[in-house]
GROMACS .gro file of C-alpha atoms in nm:
model
  340
    1THR     CA    1   1.894  -0.338  -5.297
    2SER     CA    2   1.556  -0.169  -5.308
    3TYR     CA    3   1.687   0.085  -5.498
    4GLU     CA    4   1.828  -0.151  -5.748
    5ARG     CA    5   1.520  -0.322  -5.755
    6ASP     CA    6   1.284   0.006  -5.856
    7VAL     CA    7   1.550   0.072  -6.127
    8LEU     CA    8   1.533  -0.304  -6.243
    9GLU     CA    9   1.086  -0.248  -6.247
   10ARG     CA   10   1.107   0.106  -6.412
   11VAL     CA   11   1.330   0.006  -6.687
   12HIS     CA   12   1.168  -0.360  -6.773
   13GLU     CA   13   0.806  -0.184  -6.743
   14ARG     CA   14   0.917   0.040  -7.040
   15ILE     CA   15   1.011  -0.258  -7.247
   16ALA     CA   16   0.692  -0.443  -7.157
   17ALA     CA   17   0.497  -0.148  -7.244
   18GLU     CA   18   0.629  -0.119  -7.568
   19LYS     CA   19   0.674  -0.513  -7.672
   20PHE     CA   20   0.292  -0.615  -7.498
   21ASP     CA   21  -0.046  -0.499  -7.439
   22ILE     CA   22  -0.055  -0.654  -7.120
   23SER     CA   23  -0.126  -0.591  -6.738
   24LYS     CA   24   0.076  -0.328  -6.599
   25GLU     CA   25   0.179  -0.529  -6.335
   26ILE     CA   26   0.578  -0.541  -6.362
   27ILE     CA   27   0.752  -0.858  -6.432
   28THR     CA   28   1.133  -0.820  -6.362
   29PRO     CA   29   1.393  -1.071  -6.531
   30ARG     CA   30   1.638  -1.196  -6.263
   31VAL     CA   31   1.974  -1.059  -6.274
   32ARG     CA   32   2.256  -1.237  -6.100
   33ARG     CA   33   2.512  -1.058  -5.872
   34LEU     CA   34   2.816  -1.209  -5.976
   35TRP     CA   35   3.049  -0.949  -6.046
   36PRO     CA   36   3.122  -0.572  -5.837
   37ARG     CA   37   2.867  -0.290  -5.916
   38ILE     CA   38   3.043  -0.095  -6.221
   39GLY     CA   39   2.813   0.177  -6.209
   40ILE     CA   40   2.423   0.248  -6.253
   41ALA     CA   41   2.467   0.371  -6.618
   42ALA     CA   42   2.648   0.043  -6.717
   43ALA     CA   43   2.398  -0.174  -6.525
   44VAL     CA   44   2.121  -0.017  -6.647
   45ALA     CA   45   2.264  -0.064  -7.035
   46THR     CA   46   2.311  -0.416  -6.956
   47ILE     CA   47   1.948  -0.483  -6.819
   48ILE     CA   48   1.803  -0.321  -7.120
   49VAL     CA   49   2.000  -0.552  -7.357
   50SER     CA   50   1.912  -0.862  -7.152
   51ALA     CA   51   1.555  -0.780  -7.110
   52GLY     CA   52   1.499  -0.681  -7.471
   53ILE     CA   53   1.649  -1.022  -7.573
   54TRP     CA   54   1.450  -1.233  -7.338
   55PHE     CA   55   1.134  -1.043  -7.432
   56TYR     CA   56   1.217  -1.078  -7.803
   57GLN     CA   57   1.261  -1.442  -7.771
   58GLY     CA   58   0.923  -1.524  -7.566
   59SER     CA   59   0.746  -1.298  -7.836
   60GLN     CA   60   0.835  -1.544  -8.101
   61LYS     CA   61   0.585  -1.776  -7.982
   62ASP     CA   62   0.330  -1.532  -7.789
   63ALA     CA   63   0.296  -1.138  -7.857
   64SER     CA   64   0.025  -1.124  -7.643
   65VAL     CA   65   0.010  -1.330  -7.325
   66GLN     CA   66  -0.317  -1.342  -7.210
   67VAL     CA   67  -0.392  -1.543  -6.878
   68ALA     CA   68  -0.801  -1.648  -6.843
   69VAL     CA   69  -0.863  -1.516  -6.510
   70MET     CA   70  -1.216  -1.498  -6.391
   71ASP     CA   71  -1.123  -1.381  -6.005
   72ASP     CA   72  -0.773  -1.253  -5.938
   73VAL     CA   73  -0.582  -1.370  -5.620
   74ALA     CA   74  -0.433  -1.160  -5.400
   75PRO     CA   75  -0.094  -1.315  -5.240
   76GLY     CA   76  -0.040  -1.437  -4.900
   77HIS     CA   77   0.050  -1.227  -4.610
   78GLN     CA   78   0.236  -1.233  -4.284
   79SER     CA   79   0.021  -1.429  -4.028
   80ALA     CA   80  -0.003  -1.742  -3.820
   81THR     CA   81  -0.159  -1.897  -3.528
   82LEU     CA   82   0.021  -1.951  -3.163
   83THR     CA   83  -0.087  -2.249  -2.979
   84LEU     CA   84   0.001  -2.221  -2.608
   85ALA     CA   85   0.081  -2.521  -2.405
   86SER     CA   86  -0.245  -2.451  -2.228
   87GLY     CA   87  -0.459  -2.501  -2.575
   88LYS     CA   88  -0.526  -2.141  -2.592
   89LYS     CA   89  -0.491  -2.030  -2.959
   90ILE     CA   90  -0.387  -1.682  -3.085
   91VAL     CA   91  -0.429  -1.567  -3.426
   92LEU     CA   92  -0.117  -1.328  -3.457
   93SER     CA   93  -0.237  -1.119  -3.755
   94ASP     CA   94  -0.535  -1.049  -3.507
   95ALA     CA   95  -0.358  -0.992  -3.175
   96ALA     CA   96  -0.249  -0.634  -3.072
   97ASN     CA   97   0.164  -0.547  -3.034
   98GLY     CA   98   0.282  -0.619  -2.720
   99GLU     CA   99   0.298  -0.881  -2.438
  100LEU     CA  100   0.075  -1.217  -2.539
  101ALA     CA  101   0.137  -1.436  -2.273
  102LYS     CA  102   0.342  -1.540  -2.004
  103GLU     CA  103   0.466  -1.920  -2.001
  104ALA     CA  104   0.731  -2.113  -1.833
  105GLY     CA  105   0.947  -1.793  -1.696
  106VAL     CA  106   0.911  -1.651  -2.052
  107ILE     CA  107   0.689  -1.354  -2.186
  108ILE     CA  108   0.590  -1.408  -2.512
  109SER     CA  109   0.531  -1.077  -2.727
  110LYS     CA  110   0.450  -0.962  -3.077
  111THR     CA  111   0.689  -0.674  -3.199
  112ALA     CA  112   0.528  -0.330  -3.403
  113SER     CA  113   0.693  -0.540  -3.700
  114GLY     CA  114   0.464  -0.847  -3.668
  115GLN     CA  115   0.768  -1.077  -3.543
  116LEU     CA  116   0.688  -1.332  -3.229
  117ILE     CA  117   0.946  -1.300  -2.950
  118TYR     CA  118   1.037  -1.509  -2.628
  119GLU     CA  119   1.217  -1.329  -2.356
  120ILE     CA  120   1.354  -1.514  -2.062
  121LYS     CA  121   1.254  -1.400  -1.707
  122ASP     CA  122   1.315  -1.699  -1.503
  123GLU     CA  123   1.594  -1.903  -1.619
  124ASN     CA  124   1.485  -2.190  -1.397
  125ALA     CA  125   1.142  -2.192  -1.500
  126GLU     CA  126   1.025  -2.560  -1.623
  127SER     CA  127   1.101  -2.684  -2.006
  128ASP     CA  128   0.821  -2.878  -2.074
  129LYS     CA  129   0.578  -2.613  -2.196
  130ILE     CA  130   0.530  -2.715  -2.591
  131ASN     CA  131   0.432  -2.412  -2.815
  132ILE     CA  132   0.320  -2.454  -3.168
  133LEU     CA  133   0.357  -2.229  -3.437
  134THR     CA  134   0.118  -2.285  -3.750
  135THR     CA  135   0.101  -2.112  -4.093
  136ASP     CA  136  -0.187  -2.213  -4.352
  137ASN     CA  137  -0.150  -2.161  -4.709
  138GLY     CA  138  -0.113  -1.805  -4.777
  139GLU     CA  139   0.072  -1.718  -4.466
  140THR     CA  140   0.436  -1.665  -4.346
  141TYR     CA  141   0.593  -1.580  -4.009
  142GLN     CA  142   0.878  -1.508  -3.801
  143VAL     CA  143   0.989  -1.598  -3.413
  144ARG     CA  144   1.271  -1.542  -3.214
  145LEU     CA  145   1.298  -1.801  -2.983
  146PRO     CA  146   1.405  -1.775  -2.631
  147ASP     CA  147   1.760  -1.866  -2.696
  148GLY     CA  148   1.766  -1.578  -2.948
  149SER     CA  149   1.797  -1.800  -3.273
  150SER     CA  150   1.547  -1.685  -3.544
  151VAL     CA  151   1.318  -1.866  -3.740
  152TRP     CA  152   1.099  -1.772  -4.066
  153LEU     CA  153   0.824  -1.976  -4.142
  154ASN     CA  154   0.707  -2.046  -4.485
  155ALA     CA  155   0.326  -2.121  -4.589
  156ALA     CA  156   0.187  -2.447  -4.495
  157SER     CA  157   0.446  -2.525  -4.222
  158THR     CA  158   0.440  -2.601  -3.829
  159LEU     CA  159   0.727  -2.541  -3.559
  160LYS     CA  160   0.705  -2.691  -3.222
  161TYR     CA  161   0.946  -2.601  -2.979
  162PRO     CA  162   0.992  -2.518  -2.574
  163ALA     CA  163   0.868  -2.221  -2.440
  164SER     CA  164   1.234  -2.195  -2.266
  165PHE     CA  165   1.541  -2.420  -2.332
  166ALA     CA  166   1.643  -2.371  -1.976
  167LYS     CA  167   1.734  -2.692  -1.779
  168LEU     CA  168   1.776  -2.891  -2.120
  169LYS     CA  169   2.049  -3.051  -2.269
  170ASP     CA  170   2.013  -2.947  -2.617
  171ARG     CA  171   1.767  -2.728  -2.826
  172ARG     CA  172   1.491  -2.917  -2.979
  173VAL     CA  173   1.257  -2.819  -3.186
  174GLU     CA  174   1.026  -2.992  -3.472
  175LEU     CA  175   0.944  -2.860  -3.833
  176SER     CA  176   0.701  -2.967  -4.078
  177GLY     CA  177   0.661  -2.778  -4.423
  178GLU     CA  178   0.965  -2.526  -4.462
  179GLY     CA  179   1.160  -2.293  -4.201
  180TYR     CA  180   1.472  -2.106  -4.234
  181PHE     CA  181   1.706  -2.097  -3.923
  182GLU     CA  182   1.972  -1.853  -3.815
  183VAL     CA  183   2.084  -2.038  -3.506
  184ALA     CA  184   2.250  -1.882  -3.192
  185LYS     CA  185   2.594  -2.016  -3.102
  186ASP     CA  186   2.581  -2.234  -2.797
  187LYS     CA  187   2.856  -2.481  -2.801
  188THR     CA  188   2.707  -2.668  -2.499
  189HIS     CA  189   2.340  -2.709  -2.616
  190PRO     CA  190   2.315  -2.785  -2.942
  191PHE     CA  191   2.038  -2.704  -3.145
  192ILE     CA  192   1.826  -2.977  -3.352
  193VAL     CA  193   1.587  -2.975  -3.599
  194LYS     CA  194   1.357  -3.276  -3.623
  195THR     CA  195   1.159  -3.339  -3.940
  196ALA     CA  196   0.943  -3.683  -4.028
  197GLU     CA  197   1.277  -3.855  -4.135
  198GLN     CA  198   1.556  -3.684  -4.043
  199GLU     CA  199   1.747  -3.470  -3.795
  200VAL     CA  200   1.951  -3.156  -3.833
  201GLU     CA  201   2.229  -3.089  -3.545
  202VAL     CA  202   2.390  -2.738  -3.542
  203LEU     CA  203   2.602  -2.542  -3.269
  204GLY     CA  204   2.539  -2.220  -3.484
  205THR     CA  205   2.468  -2.158  -3.824
  206HIS     CA  206   2.222  -2.049  -4.078
  207PHE     CA  207   2.037  -2.299  -4.303
  208ASN     CA  208   1.710  -2.415  -4.465
  209VAL     CA  209   1.493  -2.714  -4.430
  210ASN     CA  210   1.221  -2.790  -4.714
  211ALA     CA  211   1.045  -3.084  -4.521
  212TYR     CA  212   0.684  -3.051  -4.715
  213ALA     CA  213   0.519  -3.393  -4.751
  214ASP     CA  214   0.436  -3.352  -5.127
  215GLU     CA  215   0.808  -3.310  -5.211
  216LYS     CA  216   1.016  -3.596  -5.337
  217ALA     CA  217   1.261  -3.533  -5.039
  218ILE     CA  218   1.352  -3.338  -4.761
  219ALA     CA  219   1.598  -3.074  -4.859
  220THR     CA  220   1.855  -2.907  -4.605
  221THR     CA  221   2.050  -2.634  -4.733
  222LEU     CA  222   2.327  -2.450  -4.584
  223LEU     CA  223   2.419  -2.080  -4.598
  224GLU     CA  224   2.647  -2.031  -4.317
  225GLY     CA  225   2.829  -2.246  -4.062
  226SER     CA  226   2.811  -2.638  -4.042
  227VAL     CA  227   2.530  -2.882  -3.998
  228LYS     CA  228   2.500  -3.268  -3.964
  229VAL     CA  229   2.206  -3.403  -4.124
  230SER     CA  230   2.123  -3.779  -3.992
  231SER     CA  231   1.853  -4.045  -4.090
  232GLY     CA  232   1.888  -4.320  -3.891
  233GLU     CA  233   2.192  -4.444  -3.675
  234LYS     CA  234   2.438  -4.479  -3.976
  235ASN     CA  235   2.312  -4.230  -4.232
  236ASN     CA  236   2.447  -3.882  -4.176
  237LYS     CA  237   2.636  -3.625  -4.401
  238ILE     CA  238   2.826  -3.320  -4.281
  239LEU     CA  239   2.742  -3.020  -4.496
  240LYS     CA  240   2.977  -2.707  -4.619
  241PRO     CA  241   2.798  -2.378  -4.682
  242GLY     CA  242   2.654  -2.359  -5.035
  243GLU     CA  243   2.549  -2.744  -5.017
  244GLN     CA  244   2.249  -2.914  -4.996
  245ALA     CA  245   2.142  -3.270  -4.851
  246LEU     CA  246   1.839  -3.457  -5.027
  247ASN     CA  247   1.709  -3.708  -4.782
  248LYS     CA  248   1.491  -3.971  -4.993
  249GLY     CA  249   1.431  -4.214  -4.719
  250ASN     CA  250   1.713  -4.459  -4.757
  251THR     CA  251   1.995  -4.262  -4.900
  252ILE     CA  252   2.117  -3.868  -4.850
  253LEU     CA  253   2.262  -3.702  -5.141
  254VAL     CA  254   2.474  -3.371  -5.114
  255LYS     CA  255   2.511  -3.162  -5.393
  256GLU     CA  256   2.619  -2.771  -5.428
  257VAL     CA  257   2.347  -2.543  -5.495
  258ASP     CA  258   2.237  -2.137  -5.560
  259THR     CA  259   2.109  -2.024  -5.213
  260GLU     CA  260   1.941  -1.757  -5.353
  261ASN     CA  261   1.711  -2.022  -5.536
  262ILE     CA  262   1.617  -2.198  -5.159
  263THR     CA  263   1.596  -1.889  -4.950
  264ASP     CA  264   1.391  -1.683  -5.188
  265TRP     CA  265   1.076  -1.722  -5.012
  266LYS     CA  266   1.203  -1.545  -4.708
  267ASP     CA  267   1.313  -1.256  -4.911
  268GLY     CA  268   0.971  -1.228  -5.078
  269ASP     CA  269   1.048  -1.345  -5.413
  270PHE     CA  270   0.981  -1.649  -5.654
  271ASN     CA  271   1.345  -1.727  -5.794
  272LEU     CA  272   1.288  -1.956  -6.061
  273ASP     CA  273   1.663  -2.004  -6.211
  274GLN     CA  274   1.624  -2.322  -6.386
  275VAL     CA  275   1.338  -2.457  -6.186
  276ASP     CA  276   1.128  -2.754  -6.257
  277PHE     CA  277   0.790  -2.617  -6.354
  278ARG     CA  278   0.580  -2.818  -6.123
  279ILE     CA  279   0.821  -2.766  -5.813
  280ALA     CA  280   0.743  -2.391  -5.908
  281MET     CA  281   0.378  -2.454  -5.918
  282ARG     CA  282   0.350  -2.625  -5.584
  283LYS     CA  283   0.526  -2.323  -5.450
  284ILE     CA  284   0.277  -2.092  -5.576
  285ALA     CA  285  -0.015  -2.318  -5.501
  286ARG     CA  286   0.124  -2.252  -5.122
  287TRP     CA  287   0.142  -1.880  -5.118
  288TYR     CA  288  -0.169  -1.831  -5.308
  289ASP     CA  289  -0.383  -2.105  -5.129
  290VAL     CA  290  -0.477  -2.219  -5.509
  291GLU     CA  291  -0.527  -2.606  -5.655
  292VAL     CA  292  -0.326  -2.644  -5.941
  293ILE     CA  293  -0.485  -2.934  -6.215
  294TYR     CA  294  -0.263  -3.020  -6.496
  295ASP     CA  295  -0.362  -3.130  -6.852
  296ASP     CA  296  -0.290  -3.512  -6.901
  297ASN     CA  297  -0.105  -3.417  -7.212
  298LEU     CA  298   0.148  -3.185  -7.032
  299SER     CA  299   0.486  -3.273  -7.002
  300ASN     CA  300   0.672  -3.346  -6.665
  301ASP     CA  301   0.994  -3.207  -6.795
  302ILE     CA  302   0.957  -2.869  -6.821
  303GLN     CA  303   1.180  -2.609  -6.687
  304ILE     CA  304   1.118  -2.228  -6.624
  305SER     CA  305   1.381  -1.938  -6.531
  306GLY     CA  306   1.325  -1.560  -6.431
  307TRP     CA  307   1.252  -1.364  -6.108
  308ILE     CA  308   0.923  -1.192  -5.983
  309SER     CA  309   0.800  -1.066  -5.647
  310ARG     CA  310   0.576  -1.287  -5.436
  311SER     CA  311   0.383  -0.951  -5.348
  312LYS     CA  312   0.237  -0.958  -5.680
  313LYS     CA  313  -0.110  -1.100  -5.796
  314LEU     CA  314  -0.186  -1.461  -5.904
  315SER     CA  315  -0.220  -1.322  -6.240
  316SER     CA  316   0.102  -1.122  -6.262
  317VAL     CA  317   0.311  -1.458  -6.185
  318LEU     CA  318   0.117  -1.662  -6.425
  319LYS     CA  319   0.140  -1.417  -6.725
  320PHE     CA  320   0.543  -1.395  -6.624
  321ILE     CA  321   0.568  -1.786  -6.629
  322GLU     CA  322   0.321  -1.808  -6.957
  323SER     CA  323   0.526  -1.571  -7.147
  324SER     CA  324   0.781  -1.831  -7.201
  325GLY     CA  325   0.511  -1.982  -7.445
  326LEU     CA  326   0.582  -2.345  -7.250
  327VAL     CA  327   0.238  -2.329  -7.051
  328HIS     CA  328  -0.095  -2.182  -7.071
  329PHE     CA  329  -0.330  -2.107  -6.741
  330LYS     CA  330  -0.672  -2.044  -6.706
  331VAL     CA  331  -0.782  -1.958  -6.349
  332GLU     CA  332  -1.159  -2.024  -6.190
  333GLY     CA  333  -1.183  -1.910  -5.848
  334ARG     CA  334  -0.884  -2.104  -5.662
  335LYS     CA  335  -0.823  -2.339  -5.898
  336VAL     CA  336  -0.537  -2.283  -6.166
  337TYR     CA  337  -0.571  -2.509  -6.475
  338VAL     CA  338  -0.271  -2.570  -6.688
  339SER     CA  339  -0.236  -2.694  -7.023
  340LYS     CA  340   0.002  -2.677  -7.336
   0.00000   0.00000   0.00000
């Protein structure tokens, strides 16, 4: 909860102030929610002990973490560009709240909270009007589709979908990049997410699809319900909640995962629990719209752990990672140089 995070940040801020002479930006260690709450006093005591150990270990290698930053980079924000079937483009962060357009018997609006919503006014309207929602690096956005399904679109992503699903036998959308889906139940009209190399078919469920072109595989992670992941006619897998399908083109591998690590972006966090360093840096690069340049001598097998909010400035996130003693950062404009 937000209250628990406030407690975590205040405790951690005091520890950091005693241990290090660094920025006042708060870097909070990740605490797994594996047990029932046992009282705030006990919880705070545990946090203090855990945080003290974490910082002590980090301080053995570097007691004063200093990221070389010439110009700090602000975090990303809520924005996207909506392209209507007519070709008209609407930058949603610049658009006023309220009705934006009417298309295919649907009113398209922006809410006070910044969500894009589609409201059906004519069930018999044509269904061939395609809308495109696009986020750049450093942008994220939420849309409620005409069937009531909700999609959270991560940075550098594109979602194509009909302005209305009326008269269609299925609810088909196309995704590049990453999206989190909460699909409205409709047993007679399957919901299908198509990416470059696969399809995900559902009736009503919560799942995440990571289909960035610079990742080694398309990752489909199920949080609730059931989905079928298909790549070709004979290559398909049925997922259970907590499972992830990795599609590398020829094969689909299924494994169990911690879903908090997968949907962290939707909740406004970087959850880096035993995460490959370069995968983490690709997430950071998309959110802060920066280019990451690696030293030739840097190992390809670095793993990091921890949690930090995506609302922090870039320097705070890099200080958090650098405190492990495994890497060093130098930032020049929108270029991040990484060395040992």
